PDB file of C-alpha atoms in Angstrom:
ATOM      1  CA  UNK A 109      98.887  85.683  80.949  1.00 65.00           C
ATOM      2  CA  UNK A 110      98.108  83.908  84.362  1.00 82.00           C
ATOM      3  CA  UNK A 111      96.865  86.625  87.124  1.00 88.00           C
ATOM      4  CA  UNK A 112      99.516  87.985  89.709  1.00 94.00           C
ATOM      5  CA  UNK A 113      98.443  89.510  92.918  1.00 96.00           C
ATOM      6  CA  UNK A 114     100.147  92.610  94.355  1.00 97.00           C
ATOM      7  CA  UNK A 115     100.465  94.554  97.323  1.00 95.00           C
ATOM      8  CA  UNK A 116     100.421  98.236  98.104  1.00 94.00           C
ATOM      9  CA  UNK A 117     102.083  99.260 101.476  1.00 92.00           C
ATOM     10  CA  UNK A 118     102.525 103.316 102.542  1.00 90.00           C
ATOM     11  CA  UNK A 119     103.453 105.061 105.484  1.00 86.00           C
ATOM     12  CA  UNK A 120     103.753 108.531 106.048  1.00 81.00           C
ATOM     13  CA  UNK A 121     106.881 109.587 106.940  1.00 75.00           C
ATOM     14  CA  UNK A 122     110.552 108.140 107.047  1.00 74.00           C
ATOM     15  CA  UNK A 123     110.168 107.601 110.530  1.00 72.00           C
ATOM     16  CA  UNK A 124     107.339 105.540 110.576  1.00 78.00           C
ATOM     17  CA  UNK A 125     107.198 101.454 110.559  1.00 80.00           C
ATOM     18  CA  UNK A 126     105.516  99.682 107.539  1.00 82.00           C
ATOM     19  CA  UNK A 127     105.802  96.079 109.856  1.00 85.00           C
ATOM     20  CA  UNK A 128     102.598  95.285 110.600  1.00 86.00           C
ATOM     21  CA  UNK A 129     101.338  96.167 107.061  1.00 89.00           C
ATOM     22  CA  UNK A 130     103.979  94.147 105.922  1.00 90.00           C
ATOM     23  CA  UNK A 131     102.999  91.230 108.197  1.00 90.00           C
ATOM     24  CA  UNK A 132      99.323  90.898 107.003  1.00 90.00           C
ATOM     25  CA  UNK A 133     100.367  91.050 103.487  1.00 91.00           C
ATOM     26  CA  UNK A 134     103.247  88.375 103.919  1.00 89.00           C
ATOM     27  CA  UNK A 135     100.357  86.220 105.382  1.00 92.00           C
ATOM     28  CA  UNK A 136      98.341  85.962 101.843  1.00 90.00           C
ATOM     29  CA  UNK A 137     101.581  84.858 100.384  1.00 90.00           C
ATOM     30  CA  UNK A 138     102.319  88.043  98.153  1.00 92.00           C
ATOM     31  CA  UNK A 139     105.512  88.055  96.197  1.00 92.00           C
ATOM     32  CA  UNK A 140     108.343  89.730  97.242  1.00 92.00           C
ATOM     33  CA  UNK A 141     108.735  91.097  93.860  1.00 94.00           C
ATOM     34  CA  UNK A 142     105.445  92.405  94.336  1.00 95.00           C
ATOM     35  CA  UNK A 143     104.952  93.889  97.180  1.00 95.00           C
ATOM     36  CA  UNK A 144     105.441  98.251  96.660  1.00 95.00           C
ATOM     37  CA  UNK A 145     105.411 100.551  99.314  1.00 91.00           C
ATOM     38  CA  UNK A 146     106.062 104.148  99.852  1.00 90.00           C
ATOM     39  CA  UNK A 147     107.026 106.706 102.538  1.00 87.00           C
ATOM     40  CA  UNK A 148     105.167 109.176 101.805  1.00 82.00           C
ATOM     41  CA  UNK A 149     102.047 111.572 102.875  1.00 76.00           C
ATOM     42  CA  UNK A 150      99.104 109.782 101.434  1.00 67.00           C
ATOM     43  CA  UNK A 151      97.595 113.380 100.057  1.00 72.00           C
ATOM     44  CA  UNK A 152      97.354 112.322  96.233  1.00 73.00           C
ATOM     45  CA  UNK A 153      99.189 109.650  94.021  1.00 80.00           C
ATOM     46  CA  UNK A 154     102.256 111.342  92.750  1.00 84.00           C
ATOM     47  CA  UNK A 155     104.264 108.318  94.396  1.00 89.00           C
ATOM     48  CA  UNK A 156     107.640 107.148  92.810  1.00 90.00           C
ATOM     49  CA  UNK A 157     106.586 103.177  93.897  1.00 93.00           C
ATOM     50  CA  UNK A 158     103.098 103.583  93.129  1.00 92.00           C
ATOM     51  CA  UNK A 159     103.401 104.481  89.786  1.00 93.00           C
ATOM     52  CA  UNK A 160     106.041 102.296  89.135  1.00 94.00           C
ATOM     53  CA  UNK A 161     103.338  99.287  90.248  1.00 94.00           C
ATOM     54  CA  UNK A 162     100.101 100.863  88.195  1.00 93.00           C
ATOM     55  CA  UNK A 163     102.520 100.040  85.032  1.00 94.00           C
ATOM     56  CA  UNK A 164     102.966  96.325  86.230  1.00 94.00           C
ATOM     57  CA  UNK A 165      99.369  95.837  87.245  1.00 95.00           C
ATOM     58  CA  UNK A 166      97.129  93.613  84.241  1.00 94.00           C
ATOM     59  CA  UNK A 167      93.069  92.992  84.253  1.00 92.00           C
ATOM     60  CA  UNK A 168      92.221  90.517  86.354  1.00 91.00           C
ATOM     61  CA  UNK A 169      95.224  91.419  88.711  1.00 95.00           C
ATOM     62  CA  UNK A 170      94.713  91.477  92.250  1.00 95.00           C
ATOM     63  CA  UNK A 171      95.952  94.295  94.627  1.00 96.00           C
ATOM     64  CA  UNK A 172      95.881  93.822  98.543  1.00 96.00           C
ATOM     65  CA  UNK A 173      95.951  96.715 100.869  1.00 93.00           C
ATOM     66  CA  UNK A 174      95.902  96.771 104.708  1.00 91.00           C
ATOM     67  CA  UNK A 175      93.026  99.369 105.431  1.00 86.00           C
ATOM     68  CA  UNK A 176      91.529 102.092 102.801  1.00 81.00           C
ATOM     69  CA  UNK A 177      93.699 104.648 104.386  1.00 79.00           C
ATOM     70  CA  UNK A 178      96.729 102.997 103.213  1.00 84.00           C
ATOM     71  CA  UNK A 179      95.792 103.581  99.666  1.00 80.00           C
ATOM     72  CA  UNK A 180      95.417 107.682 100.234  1.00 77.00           C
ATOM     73  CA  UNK A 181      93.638 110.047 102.215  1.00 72.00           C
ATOM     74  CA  UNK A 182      92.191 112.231  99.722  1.00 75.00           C
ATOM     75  CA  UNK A 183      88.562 111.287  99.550  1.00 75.00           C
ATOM     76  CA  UNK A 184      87.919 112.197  96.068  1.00 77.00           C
ATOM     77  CA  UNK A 185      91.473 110.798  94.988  1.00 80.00           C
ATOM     78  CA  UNK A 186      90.672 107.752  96.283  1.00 81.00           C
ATOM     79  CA  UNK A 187      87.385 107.199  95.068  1.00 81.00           C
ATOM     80  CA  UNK A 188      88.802 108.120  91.383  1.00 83.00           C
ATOM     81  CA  UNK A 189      91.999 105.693  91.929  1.00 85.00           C
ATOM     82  CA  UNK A 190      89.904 103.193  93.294  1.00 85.00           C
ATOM     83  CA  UNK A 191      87.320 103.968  90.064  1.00 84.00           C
ATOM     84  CA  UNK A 192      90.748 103.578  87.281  1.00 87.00           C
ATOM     85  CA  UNK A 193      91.963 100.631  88.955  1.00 89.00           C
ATOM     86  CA  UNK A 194      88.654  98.688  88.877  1.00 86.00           C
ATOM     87  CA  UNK A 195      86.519 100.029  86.075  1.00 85.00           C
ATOM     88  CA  UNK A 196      89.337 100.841  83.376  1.00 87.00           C
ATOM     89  CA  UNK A 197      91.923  99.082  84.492  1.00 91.00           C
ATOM     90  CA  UNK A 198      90.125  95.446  85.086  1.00 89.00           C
ATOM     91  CA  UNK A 199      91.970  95.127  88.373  1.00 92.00           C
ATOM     92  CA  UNK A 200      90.610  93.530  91.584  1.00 91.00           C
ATOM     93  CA  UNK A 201      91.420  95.319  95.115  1.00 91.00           C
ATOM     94  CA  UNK A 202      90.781  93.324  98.067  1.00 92.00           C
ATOM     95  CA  UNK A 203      91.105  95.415 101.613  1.00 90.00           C
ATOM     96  CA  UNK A 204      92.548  93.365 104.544  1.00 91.00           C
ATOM     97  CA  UNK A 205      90.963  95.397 106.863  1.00 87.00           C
ATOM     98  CA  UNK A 206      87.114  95.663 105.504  1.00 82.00           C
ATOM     99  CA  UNK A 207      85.882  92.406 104.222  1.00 81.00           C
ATOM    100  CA  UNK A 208      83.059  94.099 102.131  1.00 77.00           C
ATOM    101  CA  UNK A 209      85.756  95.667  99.765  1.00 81.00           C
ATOM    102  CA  UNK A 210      86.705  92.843  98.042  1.00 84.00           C
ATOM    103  CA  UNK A 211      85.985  93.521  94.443  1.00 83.00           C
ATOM    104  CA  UNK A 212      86.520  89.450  93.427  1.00 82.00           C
ATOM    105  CA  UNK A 213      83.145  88.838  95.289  1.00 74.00           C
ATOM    106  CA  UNK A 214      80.009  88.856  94.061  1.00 65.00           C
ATOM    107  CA  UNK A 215      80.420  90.062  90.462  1.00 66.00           C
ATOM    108  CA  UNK A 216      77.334  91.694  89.281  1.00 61.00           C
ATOM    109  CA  UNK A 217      75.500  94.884  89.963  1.00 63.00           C
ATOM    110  CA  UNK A 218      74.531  94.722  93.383  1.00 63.00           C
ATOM    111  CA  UNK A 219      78.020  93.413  94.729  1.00 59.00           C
ATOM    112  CA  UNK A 220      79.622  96.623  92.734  1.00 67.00           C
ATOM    113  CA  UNK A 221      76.905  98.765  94.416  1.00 70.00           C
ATOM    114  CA  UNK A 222      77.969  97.378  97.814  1.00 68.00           C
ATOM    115  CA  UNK A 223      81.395  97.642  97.418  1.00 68.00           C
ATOM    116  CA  UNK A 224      81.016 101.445  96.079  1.00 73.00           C
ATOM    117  CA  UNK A 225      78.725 102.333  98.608  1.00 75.00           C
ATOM    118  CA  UNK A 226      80.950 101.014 101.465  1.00 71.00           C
ATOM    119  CA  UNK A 227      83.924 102.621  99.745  1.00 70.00           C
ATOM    120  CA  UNK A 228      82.461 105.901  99.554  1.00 74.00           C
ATOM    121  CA  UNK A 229      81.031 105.814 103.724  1.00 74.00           C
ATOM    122  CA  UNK A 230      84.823 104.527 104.339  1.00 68.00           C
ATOM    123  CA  UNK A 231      86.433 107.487 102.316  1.00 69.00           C
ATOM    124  CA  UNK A 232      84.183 110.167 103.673  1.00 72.00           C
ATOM    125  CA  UNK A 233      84.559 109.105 107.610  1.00 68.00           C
ATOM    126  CA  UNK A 234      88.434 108.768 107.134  1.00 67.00           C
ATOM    127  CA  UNK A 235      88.874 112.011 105.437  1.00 68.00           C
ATOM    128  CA  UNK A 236      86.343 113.804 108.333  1.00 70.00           C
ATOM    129  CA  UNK A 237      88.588 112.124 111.329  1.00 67.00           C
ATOM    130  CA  UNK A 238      91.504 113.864 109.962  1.00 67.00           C
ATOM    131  CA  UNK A 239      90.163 117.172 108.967  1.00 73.00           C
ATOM    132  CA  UNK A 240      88.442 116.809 113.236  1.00 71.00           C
ATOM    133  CA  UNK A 241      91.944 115.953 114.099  1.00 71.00           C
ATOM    134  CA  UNK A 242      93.546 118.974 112.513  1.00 74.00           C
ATOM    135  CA  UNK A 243      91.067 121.350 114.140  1.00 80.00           C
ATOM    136  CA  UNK A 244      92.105 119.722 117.458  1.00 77.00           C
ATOM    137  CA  UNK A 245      95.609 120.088 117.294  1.00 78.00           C
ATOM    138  CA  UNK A 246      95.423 124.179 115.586  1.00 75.00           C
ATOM    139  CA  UNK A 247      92.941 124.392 118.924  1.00 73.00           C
ATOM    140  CA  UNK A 248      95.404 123.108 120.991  1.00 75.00           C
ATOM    141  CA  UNK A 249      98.508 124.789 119.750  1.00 76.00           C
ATOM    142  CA  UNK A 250      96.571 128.191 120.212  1.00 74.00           C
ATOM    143  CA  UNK A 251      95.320 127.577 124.045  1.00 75.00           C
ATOM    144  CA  UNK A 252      99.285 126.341 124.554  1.00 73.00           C
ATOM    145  CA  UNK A 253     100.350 129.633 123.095  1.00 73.00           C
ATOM    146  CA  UNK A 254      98.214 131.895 124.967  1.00 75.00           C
ATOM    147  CA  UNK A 255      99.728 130.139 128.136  1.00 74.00           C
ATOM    148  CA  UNK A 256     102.708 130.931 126.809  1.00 71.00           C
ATOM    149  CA  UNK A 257     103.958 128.004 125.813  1.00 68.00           C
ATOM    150  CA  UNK A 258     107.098 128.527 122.882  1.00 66.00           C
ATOM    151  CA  UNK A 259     107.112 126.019 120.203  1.00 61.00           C
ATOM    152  CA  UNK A 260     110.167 125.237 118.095  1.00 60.00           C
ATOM    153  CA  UNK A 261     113.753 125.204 119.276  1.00 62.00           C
ATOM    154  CA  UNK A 262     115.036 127.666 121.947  1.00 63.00           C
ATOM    155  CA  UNK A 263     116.407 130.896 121.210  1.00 65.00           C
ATOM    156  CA  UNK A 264     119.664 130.913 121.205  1.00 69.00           C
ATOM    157  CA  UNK A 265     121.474 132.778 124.287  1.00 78.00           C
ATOM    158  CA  UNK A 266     122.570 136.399 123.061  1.00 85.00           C
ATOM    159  CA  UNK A 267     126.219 137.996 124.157  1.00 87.00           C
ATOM    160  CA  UNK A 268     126.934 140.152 127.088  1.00 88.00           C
ATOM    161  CA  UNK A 269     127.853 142.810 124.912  1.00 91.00           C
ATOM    162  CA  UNK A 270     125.205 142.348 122.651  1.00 91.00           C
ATOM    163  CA  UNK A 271     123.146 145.764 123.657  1.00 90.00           C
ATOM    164  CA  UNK A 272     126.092 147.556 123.205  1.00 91.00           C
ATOM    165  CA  UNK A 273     126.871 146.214 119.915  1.00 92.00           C
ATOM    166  CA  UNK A 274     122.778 146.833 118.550  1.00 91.00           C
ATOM    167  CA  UNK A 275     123.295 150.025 119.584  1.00 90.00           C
ATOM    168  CA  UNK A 276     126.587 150.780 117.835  1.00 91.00           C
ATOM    169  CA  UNK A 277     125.034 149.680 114.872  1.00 90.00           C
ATOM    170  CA  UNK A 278     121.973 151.245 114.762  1.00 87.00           C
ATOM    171  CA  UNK A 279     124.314 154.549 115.133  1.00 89.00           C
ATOM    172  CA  UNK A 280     126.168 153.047 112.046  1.00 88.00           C
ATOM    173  CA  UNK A 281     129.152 152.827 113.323  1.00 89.00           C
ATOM    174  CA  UNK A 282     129.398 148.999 112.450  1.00 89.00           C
ATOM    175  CA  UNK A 283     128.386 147.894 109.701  1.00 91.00           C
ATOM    176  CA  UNK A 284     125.954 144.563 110.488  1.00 91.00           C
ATOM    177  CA  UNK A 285     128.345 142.335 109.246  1.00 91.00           C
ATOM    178  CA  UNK A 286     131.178 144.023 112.174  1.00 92.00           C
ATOM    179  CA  UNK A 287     128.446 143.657 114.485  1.00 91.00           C
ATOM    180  CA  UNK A 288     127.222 139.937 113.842  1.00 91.00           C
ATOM    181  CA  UNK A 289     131.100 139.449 114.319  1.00 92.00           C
ATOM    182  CA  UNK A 290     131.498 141.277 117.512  1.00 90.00           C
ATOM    183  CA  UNK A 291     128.415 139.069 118.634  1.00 90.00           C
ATOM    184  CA  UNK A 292     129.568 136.026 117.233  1.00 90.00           C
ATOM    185  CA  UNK A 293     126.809 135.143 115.555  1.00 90.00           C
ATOM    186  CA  UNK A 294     125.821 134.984 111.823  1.00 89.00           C
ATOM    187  CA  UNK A 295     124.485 138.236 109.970  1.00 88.00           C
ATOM    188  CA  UNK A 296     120.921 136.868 109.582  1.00 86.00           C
ATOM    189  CA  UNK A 297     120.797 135.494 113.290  1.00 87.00           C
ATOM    190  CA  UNK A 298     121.726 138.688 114.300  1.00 89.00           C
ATOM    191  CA  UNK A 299     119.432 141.125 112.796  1.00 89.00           C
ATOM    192  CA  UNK A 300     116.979 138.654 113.716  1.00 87.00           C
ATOM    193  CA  UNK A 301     117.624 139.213 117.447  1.00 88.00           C
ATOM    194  CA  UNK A 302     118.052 143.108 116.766  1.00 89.00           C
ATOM    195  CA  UNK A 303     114.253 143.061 115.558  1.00 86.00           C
ATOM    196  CA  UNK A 304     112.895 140.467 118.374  1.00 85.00           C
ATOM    197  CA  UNK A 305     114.650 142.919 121.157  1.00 83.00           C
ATOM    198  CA  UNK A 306     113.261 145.862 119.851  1.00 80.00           C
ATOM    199  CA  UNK A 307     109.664 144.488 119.269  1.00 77.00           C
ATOM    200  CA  UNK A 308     110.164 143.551 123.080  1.00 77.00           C
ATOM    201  CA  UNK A 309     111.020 147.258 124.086  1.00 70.00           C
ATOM    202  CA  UNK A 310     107.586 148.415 122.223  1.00 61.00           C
TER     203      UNK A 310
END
């Protein structure tokens, strides 16, 4: 069976643009029919259109990806994907991005070392960036905080009459669901605001 070269394509989320992955692999010629891609985090390989394209793929195969991170952002998944696709699987992976991990060059020892090796510096650095970018952002959401920034959505604006009704409650003469009524606001939103008031008075 003659070879047939594929292409992997992933972005994160639903809201993010797969276009200029989509672009460089529409360059090479890859077939529609071909071409897989996934929204979805790239934390391990559980991914519907992923899987679906590991039972396509034959040795000697070729699969294209735009950069290394594209394929995951596990390090050790990636170096054991990258490890099935090549070594049991038979299958070529050429990276747009990274010249040196093209798997179709250089076919003997040292261009496997070469290609491992860069792999491997690739993986680690990628997986590092995000793990520095993480502890920048928890950083930065805790000097926000103790400046008092609020994160998430506003609290919502409590009734005039909302003191009076706590406190009719808490003497149990409303039950909470009379008392979310009174308020106008659902049971659980209420006795949420209950306990936020009174940690307040503390």
């Amino acid at each position: 069976m003659q070879k047939q070269n594929y292409a992997y394509v992933r972005v994160s989320s639903k809201e993010q643009k797969e276009d200029r992955q989509l672009i460089a692999i529409r360059a090479i010629k890859i077939p529609e029919k071909n071409i897989f891609a996934d929204k979805q985090s790239g934390k391990d390989f559980q991914r519907p259109n992923y899987l679906k394209m590991l039972k396509r793929l034959r040795r000697e195969d070729v699969l294209y990806i735009k950069s290394i991170d594209r394929l995951g952002r596990n390090y050790r998944e990636i170096l054991e994907q990258w490890r099935v696709l090549t070594k049991e699987m038979g299958v070529d992976i050429v990276v747009l991005d990274m010249p040196l991990l093209d798997t179709r060059r250089e076919k003997n020892l040292m261009g496997s070392f070469i290609s491992d090796l860069v792999l491997q510096v690739l993986s680690f650095v990628a997986e590092n960036e995000r793990e520095n970018i993480r502890t920048r952002q928890a950083e930065g959401i805790a000097a926000a905080k103790e400046r008092g920034v609020r994160f998430g959505r506003p609290r919502r604006a409590l009734p005039e009459n909302f003191d009076e009704v706590r406190s009719a409650w808490r003497c149990r003469t409303m039950t909470l669901h009379q008392a979310a009524q009174s308020c106008g606001l659902p049971d659980s939103t209420f006795y949420g605001a209950v306990v936020r008031a009174e940690d307040e008075e503390k």
